[in-house]
Amino acid sequence: MSTPKFTVKAQSFHAELKRRVNAYFEETGKTPTGNFKLYAKAILLAIAIVGLYTHLVFFTPGIILGIFESILLGGVVAAIGFNIMHDGAHGSFSKYKPVNIMAAFSLNILGGSSFMWNVKHNIIHHAYTNVDGVDDDIDIQPWMRMSSTQKKYKLHKYQHRYFWFLYAMLYIFWIFVLDYQKYFKQKIGTMPLKKMSVSDHILFWSFKAIHLVVFMVLPIAFAGFWAWFVGFLVMALFAGFVLSIVFQLAHTVEHTQFPMPSEEDNRLQDEWAIHQLKTTANFATRNKLISALVGGLNFQVEHHLFPKISHVHYPAISLIIKQTCAEFNIPYIEYPRMRMAVASHVAYLREMGRK
C-alpha cells in the first residue's frame, strides 16, 4: 500500500492549535521537555528495576514473594517504557539530545529495539493512526480483527473474550519474534523499513545478546531454570498486558474512527491534526496515579497532536486543546474513567467480531 496523503486546508485547525500551545509555553516560561518530577520518577524506576532484579536473581526469594516481585518487575518494565523510553524516543524527555537517546535506549536494555520502535511508532503510527494497511498497531491478523476493513474469521466472534491472553503475550512476542521479523523482512507491515546503517545492525544484535545474558543466562545460572522460567513468564505476561491495554484504549474503542484514503487520489479526508483527533481517545485524565504510572499516555490526544512535548505538560495543554476543538466543532474523545474505556474497548472488539 502506498503512503496516503492528508488533506491540506487554507484555514488550518492545526496551525491555530500550535499557535495557542506555543503561546502557553512562551507565557509561562516553561520548556516543553521534561522537568524535575519526570527525572525523579525516572530515577525511582531505575532504582526499582535494579533492586527487584538483584533480589530475584541473586537472593532467590521463596515462591510467593518471588511471584509477587516478578509482577512488580513487570509493572516497572512497563512504567519505564511509558515514562522514560517513550518520551526519550520522541525527543521530549530532555532538551539535551544525548539524554533523549539514553532514555530511548532503555528499550534496548529491556529486550526491544529502539530503531524498530522509531520507525513503527514515531514514523508510521503517529502519521497514519488507525489507517488499515499502514498502521501496524492495528494489524493483529489473523488472531484479531481491529477494523471493519479487515477480513473476518470465525474465531473473531470470541475475540472480546480471549484478547487478554494475546495482549499478555505482547512483550514475549515483541522481544523474541516481532523485532526479528521486521529485521529480516525489512518491512513493518506493508511499509518498508528505513535503511539500517552498520552501527544500527551492530546495536540491534548487541543489545539483543545483552538482554539474553541479563534476563536469561544470569538468572538461570544463579536461581535455576524453573525459578527463572516462572519469574520471567510472570513478569513478561504482566508487562505485556499492561503495555497492550494502555495503547489499545487510546485507539480501538467505540468512538474512534478508522479512516481509509480515497481510491481515486489516495488522499485521506481530513488534515493531519483532525485525523488524530478522530482516531484517538483519552481516559481517566483526572486520575493522577494512572497518569503517573502510564507516563501521561491516558492523555493520548495531547500526545498525538504534540508528540515532542513531554507528558508532564499534557494536563495543562489539554485545556487549550479542548477549547480549540469546541470552537472548531471538532470531536474530542475522552472517557472519564479507565473502566469505561476498557468496557468500550471490549464492546468494540465484540462488534468487530460479529459485524
Short mmCIF file of C-alpha atoms in Angstrom, two decimals, residues 15-191:
data_model
loop_
_atom_site.label_atom_id
_atom_site.label_comp_id
_atom_site.label_asym_id
_atom_site.label_seq_id
_atom_site.Cartn_x
_atom_site.Cartn_y
_atom_site.Cartn_z
CA ALA A 15 -1.88 25.88 12.73
CA GLU A 16 -4.16 27.64 15.21
CA LEU A 17 -3.72 24.89 17.76
CA LYS A 18 0.08 25.10 17.53
CA ARG A 19 -0.07 28.87 17.89
CA ARG A 20 -2.06 28.62 21.12
CA VAL A 21 0.08 25.88 22.65
CA ASN A 22 3.29 27.71 21.74
CA ALA A 23 1.85 30.84 23.35
CA TYR A 24 1.24 28.87 26.56
CA PHE A 25 4.92 27.92 26.83
CA GLU A 26 6.04 31.46 26.00
CA GLU A 27 3.74 33.00 28.59
CA THR A 28 4.63 30.52 31.36
CA GLY A 29 8.34 30.38 30.55
CA LYS A 30 8.25 26.58 30.72
CA THR A 31 10.20 24.32 28.39
CA PRO A 32 8.16 21.65 26.54
CA THR A 33 10.51 18.88 27.65
CA GLY A 34 10.65 17.01 30.96
CA ASN A 35 11.05 18.57 34.40
CA PHE A 36 12.33 17.63 37.85
CA LYS A 37 9.28 15.48 38.61
CA LEU A 38 9.89 13.38 35.50
CA TYR A 39 13.60 12.95 36.26
CA ALA A 40 12.85 12.00 39.89
CA LYS A 41 10.35 9.41 38.67
CA ALA A 42 12.90 8.06 36.20
CA ILE A 43 15.48 7.66 38.98
CA LEU A 44 12.96 5.86 41.20
CA LEU A 45 12.05 3.48 38.36
CA ALA A 46 15.73 2.78 37.66
CA ILE A 47 16.35 2.01 41.35
CA ALA A 48 13.24 -0.20 41.44
CA ILE A 49 14.20 -2.35 38.46
CA VAL A 50 17.78 -2.81 39.68
CA GLY A 51 16.61 -3.63 43.22
CA LEU A 52 13.93 -6.11 42.13
CA TYR A 53 16.23 -7.78 39.60
CA THR A 54 19.04 -8.09 42.13
CA HIS A 55 16.83 -9.62 44.80
CA LEU A 56 15.12 -12.04 42.40
CA VAL A 57 18.31 -13.24 40.72
CA PHE A 58 20.97 -13.19 43.41
CA PHE A 59 18.91 -13.76 46.57
CA THR A 60 16.24 -16.10 45.13
CA PRO A 61 13.20 -15.42 47.34
CA GLY A 62 10.51 -18.03 48.03
CA ILE A 63 7.76 -18.84 45.56
CA ILE A 64 5.09 -16.45 46.84
CA LEU A 65 7.43 -13.50 47.33
CA GLY A 66 9.20 -14.34 44.07
CA ILE A 67 5.95 -14.25 42.07
CA PHE A 68 4.90 -11.01 43.77
CA GLU A 69 8.24 -9.38 42.97
CA SER A 70 8.05 -10.68 39.38
CA ILE A 71 4.66 -8.97 38.97
CA LEU A 72 6.16 -5.77 40.37
CA LEU A 73 9.10 -6.13 37.99
CA GLY A 74 6.69 -6.45 35.06
CA GLY A 75 4.93 -3.30 36.18
CA VAL A 76 8.23 -1.43 36.47
CA VAL A 77 9.27 -2.61 32.99
CA ALA A 78 6.01 -1.22 31.57
CA ALA A 79 6.39 2.00 33.56
CA ILE A 80 9.92 2.52 32.22
CA GLY A 81 8.54 2.06 28.72
CA PHE A 82 5.78 4.58 29.31
CA ASN A 83 7.70 7.20 31.29
CA ILE A 84 11.31 7.05 30.13
CA MET A 85 11.62 5.26 26.81
CA HIS A 86 8.53 6.77 25.21
CA ASP A 87 9.39 10.39 25.99
CA GLY A 88 13.03 9.77 25.08
CA ALA A 89 12.12 8.25 21.72
CA HIS A 90 10.05 11.32 20.88
CA GLY A 91 12.83 13.67 21.98
CA SER A 92 10.68 15.13 24.77
CA PHE A 93 12.34 13.62 27.86
CA SER A 94 15.07 16.27 27.94
CA LYS A 95 16.18 19.32 25.99
CA TYR A 96 19.53 17.56 25.53
CA LYS A 97 19.64 15.11 22.63
CA PRO A 98 22.15 12.66 24.24
CA VAL A 99 19.84 12.34 27.27
CA ASN A 100 16.89 11.56 24.99
CA ILE A 101 18.95 8.92 23.19
CA MET A 102 19.87 7.32 26.51
CA ALA A 103 16.22 7.35 27.62
CA ALA A 104 15.12 5.78 24.33
CA PHE A 105 17.85 3.15 24.67
CA SER A 106 16.19 1.82 27.81
CA LEU A 107 14.06 -0.19 25.37
CA ASN A 108 17.16 -1.95 24.04
CA ILE A 109 18.19 -2.96 27.55
CA LEU A 110 14.71 -4.38 28.15
CA GLY A 111 14.92 -6.52 25.01
CA GLY A 112 13.33 -4.37 22.32
CA SER A 113 14.85 -2.33 19.53
CA SER A 114 14.75 1.46 19.65
CA PHE A 115 15.41 1.52 15.88
CA MET A 116 12.36 -0.63 15.09
CA TRP A 117 10.26 1.31 17.57
CA ASN A 118 11.19 4.63 15.99
CA VAL A 119 10.05 3.50 12.53
CA LYS A 120 6.96 1.59 13.71
CA HIS A 121 5.73 4.10 16.28
CA ASN A 122 7.15 7.56 15.62
CA ILE A 123 7.14 7.49 11.82
CA ILE A 124 4.27 5.18 10.83
CA HIS A 125 1.78 5.03 13.72
CA HIS A 126 1.90 8.73 14.57
CA ALA A 127 1.44 9.75 10.95
CA TYR A 128 -1.20 7.25 9.84
CA THR A 129 -3.07 6.36 13.03
CA ASN A 130 -5.75 3.67 12.54
CA VAL A 131 -5.25 3.55 8.76
CA ASP A 132 -5.61 -0.14 7.94
CA GLY A 133 -2.77 -1.44 5.79
CA VAL A 134 -0.34 1.20 7.08
CA ASP A 135 -0.63 1.43 10.88
CA ASP A 136 0.99 -1.77 12.14
CA ASP A 137 -0.53 -1.27 15.61
CA ILE A 138 -3.96 -2.42 14.39
CA ASP A 139 -2.57 -5.36 12.42
CA ILE A 140 -3.04 -8.37 14.71
CA GLN A 141 -4.30 -10.59 11.90
CA PRO A 142 -5.47 -13.29 11.74
CA TRP A 143 -5.84 -13.50 15.52
CA MET A 144 -7.86 -10.31 15.96
CA ARG A 145 -9.95 -8.03 13.78
CA MET A 146 -9.35 -4.41 14.76
CA SER A 147 -11.04 -2.64 11.84
CA SER A 148 -14.10 -3.21 9.66
CA THR A 149 -11.85 -3.19 6.60
CA GLN A 150 -10.00 -6.30 7.82
CA LYS A 151 -11.05 -9.82 6.92
CA LYS A 152 -13.33 -11.52 9.43
CA TYR A 153 -12.71 -15.08 10.61
CA LYS A 154 -14.91 -17.29 12.77
CA LEU A 155 -12.60 -17.03 15.79
CA HIS A 156 -13.13 -13.25 15.88
CA LYS A 157 -16.60 -13.87 17.28
CA TYR A 158 -14.87 -14.59 20.59
CA GLN A 159 -12.05 -12.03 20.46
CA HIS A 160 -13.66 -9.91 23.16
CA ARG A 161 -13.12 -12.90 25.46
CA TYR A 162 -9.65 -14.12 24.54
CA PHE A 163 -8.00 -10.73 23.83
CA TRP A 164 -6.46 -10.61 27.31
CA PHE A 165 -4.30 -13.66 26.55
CA LEU A 166 -2.94 -12.20 23.30
CA TYR A 167 -2.31 -8.85 24.97
CA ALA A 168 -0.37 -10.58 27.75
CA MET A 169 1.82 -12.26 25.13
CA LEU A 170 2.85 -8.93 23.58
CA TYR A 171 6.14 -8.44 25.43
CA ILE A 172 7.32 -12.00 24.76
CA PHE A 173 6.46 -11.81 21.06
CA TRP A 174 7.86 -8.30 20.80
CA ILE A 175 11.37 -9.15 22.01
CA PHE A 176 11.64 -12.72 20.72
CA VAL A 177 9.67 -12.66 17.44
CA LEU A 178 8.39 -9.35 16.08
CA ASP A 179 11.67 -7.41 16.12
CA TYR A 180 13.38 -10.24 14.24
CA GLN A 181 10.56 -10.43 11.69
CA LYS A 182 10.94 -6.74 10.94
CA TYR A 183 14.72 -7.08 10.78
CA PHE A 184 14.81 -9.95 8.29
CA LYS A 185 11.80 -8.89 6.19
CA GLN A 186 12.98 -5.27 6.20
CA LYS A 187 9.33 -4.31 6.48
CA ILE A 188 6.91 -3.15 9.16
CA GLY A 189 3.60 -4.49 7.97
CA THR A 190 3.38 -3.38 4.36
CA MET A 191 5.73 -0.41 4.82
#
